[in-house]
Amino acid sequence: MDAHAVQPLTTGRAVGWAPDRFADIVDEAAAMGERSVRLDVPWALGEPRPGSIDGGVFETLVGTAHRARGLGLETWCRLLQPEVPRWFDNEGGFSDERAAQRSWPRWVDAVADRLGEHIDGWVPIEAPFGAALRLAPSHPRRQGEILHQLVVAWRDAWRLLRGVHPVATSLDAAIERPADDSPASGDEARRRNHMRWDTWAHGLRTGIIGIPGRADIQLDDLGGALDVLGIALRADEDTQRDLEALLGRVIDLRLERPVVVTVRPDGASDAQRLESVARFRERLAALAPDGGVVRLMVLD
């Protein structure tokens, strides 16, 4: 691995929808010398009915972004969370092509219109394969259908958001291993690895959606549709063991983009979670100690 290609450059803080804590989180991040905060824009609250936008949600986010900017922090916004609006779910959500391609771009456009001048970057979708697993935990075919719609949703978000602020992925990147030595387990691990990583890596390089069990499809504006290559990991022992291979896979894409590693702490107690992040940071620094292009963002 080229040690100068992946380096922990700066750190940031990622937090879910917690308006009563935003001020404290921003102040703490600035006091710790972090560079950025990432806030959720909660679709379920921000658009409680189709086309009806809750201005209070956006007022809170704008105020937090201004506080962060005053303290020298960048503000990034994540547009899709596990909890989607109930009305969208009732329409079929990302399982339904027409519902997804009607409702998701409308939401992205509404967010861009209300927050675009106040923030510094976008994370439209985090951990897309995880989303497919949550929505269809035991149905590989449906997982493929949902992932296809999420790739299209990514492309749609890119079209609407690109140009002013950077747009970052946050891709599932953990390495799947067979549960046992059986051929079926090996096939399932390969399928999952493909959907976690290869579908996105190939699509962002070539513009072709490739999902196991489905025909390849060329999608306009998918190739190169990112400004920052983000990956989402856990700070558990297995991931830390695989970190060099995971970063090597990122480098091998040769997309020539900055890299953000978002890490989710591991452990049952606050002390264990803090320790897991400290170990993760040390491991990342050991792989690339001399400065470079990687930013570490810790989920609060």
Short mmCIF file of C-alpha atoms in Angstrom, two decimals:
data_model
loop_
_atom_site.label_atom_id
_atom_site.label_comp_id
_atom_site.label_asym_id
_atom_site.label_seq_id
_atom_site.Cartn_x
_atom_site.Cartn_y
_atom_site.Cartn_z
CA MET A 1 0.00 0.00 0.00
CA ASP A 2 1.17 3.52 -0.79
CA ALA A 3 1.51 5.03 2.68
CA HIS A 4 1.14 8.54 1.29
CA ALA A 5 -2.24 7.81 -0.28
CA VAL A 6 -4.23 7.10 2.87
CA GLN A 7 -3.58 9.19 5.92
CA PRO A 8 -5.73 10.33 8.85
CA LEU A 9 -5.72 14.03 8.15
CA THR A 10 -8.45 15.47 10.38
CA THR A 11 -11.37 14.25 12.45
CA GLY A 12 -15.03 15.13 12.67
CA ARG A 13 -18.20 14.21 14.56
CA ALA A 14 -21.33 12.62 13.08
CA VAL A 15 -24.57 12.79 15.06
CA GLY A 16 -28.17 11.79 14.48
CA TRP A 17 -31.21 13.99 14.99
CA ALA A 18 -30.63 15.35 18.50
CA PRO A 19 -31.62 19.04 18.47
CA ASP A 20 -31.39 19.39 22.25
CA ARG A 21 -27.73 18.30 22.07
CA PHE A 22 -26.60 20.06 18.90
CA ALA A 23 -25.12 23.11 20.63
CA ASP A 24 -23.13 21.00 23.10
CA ILE A 25 -21.92 18.66 20.37
CA VAL A 26 -20.75 21.51 18.16
CA ASP A 27 -19.01 23.26 21.05
CA GLU A 28 -17.31 20.04 22.14
CA ALA A 29 -16.17 19.23 18.60
CA ALA A 30 -14.61 22.68 18.25
CA ALA A 31 -12.94 22.44 21.66
CA MET A 32 -11.39 19.10 20.69
CA GLY A 33 -9.93 20.55 17.50
CA GLU A 34 -12.17 18.60 15.16
CA ARG A 35 -12.82 19.97 11.70
CA SER A 36 -16.43 19.09 10.94
CA VAL A 37 -19.81 17.92 12.17
CA ARG A 38 -22.29 15.80 10.24
CA LEU A 39 -25.97 16.26 11.03
CA ASP A 40 -28.97 14.19 10.04
CA VAL A 41 -31.74 15.86 8.04
CA PRO A 42 -34.57 13.57 9.20
CA TRP A 43 -36.83 12.83 6.25
CA ALA A 44 -39.55 11.35 8.48
CA LEU A 45 -39.80 14.63 10.42
CA GLY A 46 -38.84 17.06 7.66
CA GLU A 47 -41.53 15.85 5.23
CA PRO A 48 -44.29 14.40 7.44
CA ARG A 49 -46.73 14.37 4.49
CA PRO A 50 -45.92 14.19 0.78
CA GLY A 51 -44.70 17.60 -0.34
CA SER A 52 -45.30 19.20 3.08
CA ILE A 53 -42.08 20.49 4.64
CA ASP A 54 -41.66 21.15 8.38
CA GLY A 55 -39.85 24.48 8.55
CA GLY A 56 -38.92 23.99 12.21
CA VAL A 57 -36.62 21.08 11.34
CA PHE A 58 -34.72 23.24 8.91
CA GLU A 59 -34.57 26.24 11.22
CA THR A 60 -32.85 24.04 13.79
CA LEU A 61 -30.34 22.77 11.25
CA VAL A 62 -29.59 26.23 9.88
CA GLY A 63 -29.01 27.55 13.39
CA THR A 64 -26.68 24.66 14.19
CA ALA A 65 -24.78 25.13 10.94
CA HIS A 66 -24.28 28.83 11.71
CA ARG A 67 -23.03 27.98 15.20
CA ALA A 68 -20.60 25.46 13.73
CA ARG A 69 -19.36 27.91 11.11
CA GLY A 70 -18.77 30.53 13.79
CA LEU A 71 -16.51 28.04 15.58
CA GLY A 72 -14.60 27.17 12.42
CA LEU A 73 -16.33 23.85 11.74
CA GLU A 74 -17.71 22.55 8.47
CA THR A 75 -21.27 21.19 8.49
CA TRP A 76 -22.20 18.15 6.41
CA CYS A 77 -25.74 16.76 6.14
CA ARG A 78 -26.97 13.18 5.75
CA LEU A 79 -30.27 13.03 3.85
CA LEU A 80 -31.43 9.42 4.33
CA GLN A 81 -31.78 7.59 7.66
CA PRO A 82 -33.14 4.14 8.53
CA GLU A 83 -36.46 5.76 9.51
CA VAL A 84 -38.22 7.01 6.37
CA PRO A 85 -41.61 8.76 6.31
CA ARG A 86 -44.51 6.41 7.00
CA TRP A 87 -46.31 7.61 3.87
CA PHE A 88 -43.25 6.74 1.76
CA ASP A 89 -43.05 3.31 3.33
CA ASN A 90 -46.78 2.81 2.65
CA GLU A 91 -46.19 3.66 -1.02
CA GLY A 92 -43.58 0.91 -1.24
CA GLY A 93 -40.51 2.97 -0.39
CA PHE A 94 -37.33 1.93 -2.13
CA SER A 95 -38.97 -1.38 -3.03
CA ASP A 96 -41.19 0.48 -5.51
CA GLU A 97 -39.52 2.14 -8.51
CA ARG A 98 -42.22 4.74 -9.10
CA ALA A 99 -42.50 5.73 -5.44
CA ALA A 100 -38.75 6.01 -5.02
CA GLN A 101 -38.14 8.00 -8.17
CA ARG A 102 -41.02 10.36 -7.40
CA SER A 103 -40.51 11.04 -3.70
CA TRP A 104 -36.76 10.87 -3.10
CA PRO A 105 -35.72 13.56 -5.64
CA ARG A 106 -38.44 15.85 -4.27
CA TRP A 107 -36.96 15.47 -0.78
CA VAL A 108 -33.38 16.05 -1.97
CA ASP A 109 -34.46 19.17 -3.85
CA ALA A 110 -36.31 20.51 -0.79
CA VAL A 111 -33.25 19.97 1.42
CA ALA A 112 -30.90 21.59 -1.08
CA ASP A 113 -33.18 24.62 -1.40
CA ARG A 114 -33.38 25.17 2.37
CA LEU A 115 -29.86 24.24 3.49
CA GLY A 116 -27.62 24.68 0.48
CA GLU A 117 -26.30 28.14 1.34
CA HIS A 118 -25.71 27.25 5.01
CA ILE A 119 -23.74 23.99 4.88
CA ASP A 120 -20.47 22.67 3.43
CA GLY A 121 -21.14 19.17 2.13
CA TRP A 122 -23.67 16.40 1.52
CA VAL A 123 -23.89 12.70 2.41
CA PRO A 124 -27.08 11.65 0.61
CA ILE A 125 -27.11 7.95 1.57
CA GLU A 126 -25.21 5.98 4.19
CA ALA A 127 -24.61 2.22 4.21
CA PRO A 128 -26.91 1.33 1.29
CA PHE A 129 -26.42 -2.41 1.56
CA GLY A 130 -27.37 -2.22 5.24
CA ALA A 131 -30.56 -0.46 4.18
CA ALA A 132 -31.37 -3.28 1.75
CA LEU A 133 -30.78 -5.86 4.48
CA ARG A 134 -33.08 -4.04 6.90
CA LEU A 135 -35.87 -3.79 4.36
CA ALA A 136 -35.61 -7.37 3.09
CA PRO A 137 -33.56 -9.35 5.63
CA SER A 138 -34.24 -12.81 4.18
CA HIS A 139 -35.00 -12.10 0.52
CA PRO A 140 -31.89 -11.86 -1.69
CA ARG A 141 -33.93 -11.01 -4.80
CA ARG A 142 -35.69 -8.11 -3.07
CA GLN A 143 -32.37 -6.94 -1.64
CA GLY A 144 -31.11 -6.66 -5.20
CA GLU A 145 -34.21 -4.73 -6.28
CA ILE A 146 -33.86 -2.30 -3.36
CA LEU A 147 -30.14 -1.83 -3.93
CA HIS A 148 -30.84 -1.03 -7.58
CA GLN A 149 -33.26 1.72 -6.52
CA LEU A 150 -30.70 3.05 -4.04
CA VAL A 151 -28.10 3.31 -6.79
CA VAL A 152 -30.61 5.27 -8.87
CA ALA A 153 -31.42 7.37 -5.79
CA TRP A 154 -27.71 8.14 -5.41
CA ARG A 155 -27.49 9.21 -9.04
CA ASP A 156 -30.57 11.43 -8.63
CA ALA A 157 -29.11 13.05 -5.51
CA TRP A 158 -25.83 13.66 -7.33
CA ARG A 159 -27.61 15.38 -10.19
CA LEU A 160 -29.44 17.71 -7.79
CA LEU A 161 -26.62 18.45 -5.34
CA ARG A 162 -23.40 18.54 -7.33
CA GLY A 163 -21.55 21.69 -8.14
CA VAL A 164 -21.62 23.94 -5.08
CA HIS A 165 -20.71 21.66 -2.16
CA PRO A 166 -18.94 18.28 -2.24
CA VAL A 167 -21.09 15.15 -2.32
CA ALA A 168 -19.77 12.14 -0.38
CA THR A 169 -20.61 8.46 -0.39
CA SER A 170 -20.75 6.48 2.84
CA LEU A 171 -20.54 2.93 1.59
CA ASP A 172 -20.72 -0.36 3.46
CA ALA A 173 -17.18 -1.67 3.22
CA ALA A 174 -16.89 -4.49 5.76
CA ILE A 175 -15.58 -7.75 4.34
CA GLU A 176 -18.12 -10.60 4.38
CA ARG A 177 -16.79 -14.08 5.19
CA PRO A 178 -18.55 -17.44 4.81
CA ALA A 179 -20.38 -18.65 7.90
CA ASP A 180 -18.97 -22.16 7.33
CA ASP A 181 -17.10 -24.23 4.73
CA SER A 182 -20.15 -25.10 2.64
CA PRO A 183 -20.42 -23.99 -1.00
CA ALA A 184 -23.70 -22.23 -0.19
CA SER A 185 -22.03 -20.11 2.49
CA GLY A 186 -19.24 -19.21 0.11
CA ASP A 187 -21.73 -18.16 -2.56
CA GLU A 188 -23.68 -16.03 -0.05
CA ALA A 189 -20.52 -14.28 1.16
CA ARG A 190 -19.53 -13.48 -2.44
CA ARG A 191 -23.01 -12.13 -3.15
CA ARG A 192 -22.95 -9.92 -0.09
CA ASN A 193 -19.45 -8.64 -0.79
CA HIS A 194 -20.52 -7.78 -4.31
CA MET A 195 -23.56 -5.83 -3.12
CA ARG A 196 -21.67 -4.12 -0.30
CA TRP A 197 -18.78 -2.93 -2.40
CA ASP A 198 -18.42 -4.17 -5.99
CA THR A 199 -21.80 -2.85 -7.17
CA TRP A 200 -20.78 0.66 -6.08
CA ALA A 201 -17.12 0.48 -7.06
CA HIS A 202 -17.97 -0.73 -10.56
CA GLY A 203 -20.90 1.67 -10.93
CA LEU A 204 -18.95 4.75 -9.87
CA ARG A 205 -16.12 3.84 -12.25
CA THR A 206 -18.13 2.79 -15.29
CA GLY A 207 -21.71 4.00 -14.87
CA ILE A 208 -23.04 0.42 -15.00
CA ILE A 209 -25.27 -1.03 -12.27
CA GLY A 210 -24.18 -4.61 -11.66
CA ILE A 211 -26.12 -6.60 -9.06
CA PRO A 212 -25.97 -10.41 -8.65
CA GLY A 213 -28.98 -12.07 -10.25
CA ARG A 214 -29.90 -9.00 -12.32
CA ALA A 215 -28.87 -7.86 -15.77
CA ASP A 216 -26.28 -5.08 -15.91
CA ILE A 217 -27.79 -1.66 -16.70
CA GLN A 218 -26.07 1.49 -17.91
CA LEU A 219 -27.23 4.48 -15.83
CA ASP A 220 -26.60 7.98 -17.13
CA ASP A 221 -24.48 10.22 -14.87
CA LEU A 222 -23.53 7.40 -12.48
CA GLY A 223 -19.88 7.11 -13.51
CA GLY A 224 -17.78 9.53 -11.46
CA ALA A 225 -20.84 10.64 -9.45
CA LEU A 226 -19.03 11.63 -6.25
CA ASP A 227 -16.65 14.25 -4.90
CA VAL A 228 -15.57 12.39 -1.75
CA LEU A 229 -15.24 8.62 -1.39
CA GLY A 230 -16.66 7.77 2.03
CA ILE A 231 -16.79 4.34 3.66
CA ALA A 232 -18.71 3.36 6.80
CA LEU A 233 -17.13 0.92 9.25
CA ARG A 234 -17.48 -0.35 12.81
CA ALA A 235 -14.64 0.00 15.31
CA ASP A 236 -14.81 -3.69 16.20
CA GLU A 237 -11.85 -6.07 16.23
CA ASP A 238 -12.75 -7.79 12.95
CA THR A 239 -12.91 -4.50 11.07
CA GLN A 240 -9.66 -3.26 12.58
CA ARG A 241 -8.01 -6.49 11.50
CA ASP A 242 -9.29 -5.92 7.95
CA LEU A 243 -8.55 -2.18 7.83
CA GLU A 244 -5.42 -2.39 5.70
CA ALA A 245 -7.22 -4.55 3.12
CA LEU A 246 -10.22 -2.22 3.16
CA LEU A 247 -8.12 0.87 2.58
CA GLY A 248 -6.20 -0.94 -0.11
CA ARG A 249 -9.47 -1.66 -1.87
CA VAL A 250 -10.33 2.05 -1.74
CA ILE A 251 -6.95 2.95 -3.25
CA ASP A 252 -7.35 0.34 -5.96
CA LEU A 253 -10.44 2.16 -7.22
CA ARG A 254 -8.14 4.97 -8.39
CA LEU A 255 -10.99 7.47 -8.35
CA GLU A 256 -8.62 10.25 -7.25
CA ARG A 257 -11.04 11.54 -4.61
CA PRO A 258 -10.50 12.48 -0.95
CA VAL A 259 -11.49 9.71 1.45
CA VAL A 260 -13.63 9.90 4.60
CA VAL A 261 -13.80 6.93 6.96
CA THR A 262 -16.89 7.09 9.19
CA VAL A 263 -16.48 4.81 12.19
CA ARG A 264 -19.22 3.59 14.52
CA PRO A 265 -17.92 2.92 18.06
CA ASP A 266 -18.09 -0.63 19.39
CA GLY A 267 -18.92 -1.67 22.95
CA ALA A 268 -21.67 -1.74 25.56
CA SER A 269 -20.38 1.11 27.75
CA ASP A 270 -19.14 4.62 27.03
CA ALA A 271 -15.65 3.61 28.13
CA GLN A 272 -15.61 0.64 25.74
CA ARG A 273 -16.88 2.80 22.89
CA LEU A 274 -14.23 5.43 23.47
CA GLU A 275 -11.54 2.78 23.68
CA SER A 276 -12.68 1.17 20.43
CA VAL A 277 -12.45 4.50 18.59
CA ALA A 278 -9.02 5.22 20.07
CA ARG A 279 -7.76 1.83 18.85
CA PHE A 280 -9.30 2.41 15.44
CA ARG A 281 -7.64 5.83 15.15
CA GLU A 282 -4.28 4.37 16.16
CA ARG A 283 -4.65 1.58 13.62
CA LEU A 284 -5.51 4.04 10.87
CA ALA A 285 -2.57 6.26 11.81
CA ALA A 286 -0.20 3.28 11.85
CA LEU A 287 -1.19 2.39 8.30
CA ALA A 288 -0.47 5.90 7.05
CA PRO A 289 1.52 8.03 9.47
CA ASP A 290 2.77 10.93 7.36
CA GLY A 291 -0.28 13.04 6.41
CA GLY A 292 -2.47 12.83 3.32
CA VAL A 293 -6.06 12.64 2.15
CA VAL A 294 -8.10 10.60 4.65
CA ARG A 295 -10.46 12.18 7.18
CA LEU A 296 -11.83 10.19 10.11
CA MET A 297 -15.41 10.93 11.19
CA VAL A 298 -16.73 9.39 14.40
CA LEU A 299 -20.41 8.67 14.87
CA ASP A 300 -21.65 10.17 18.13
#
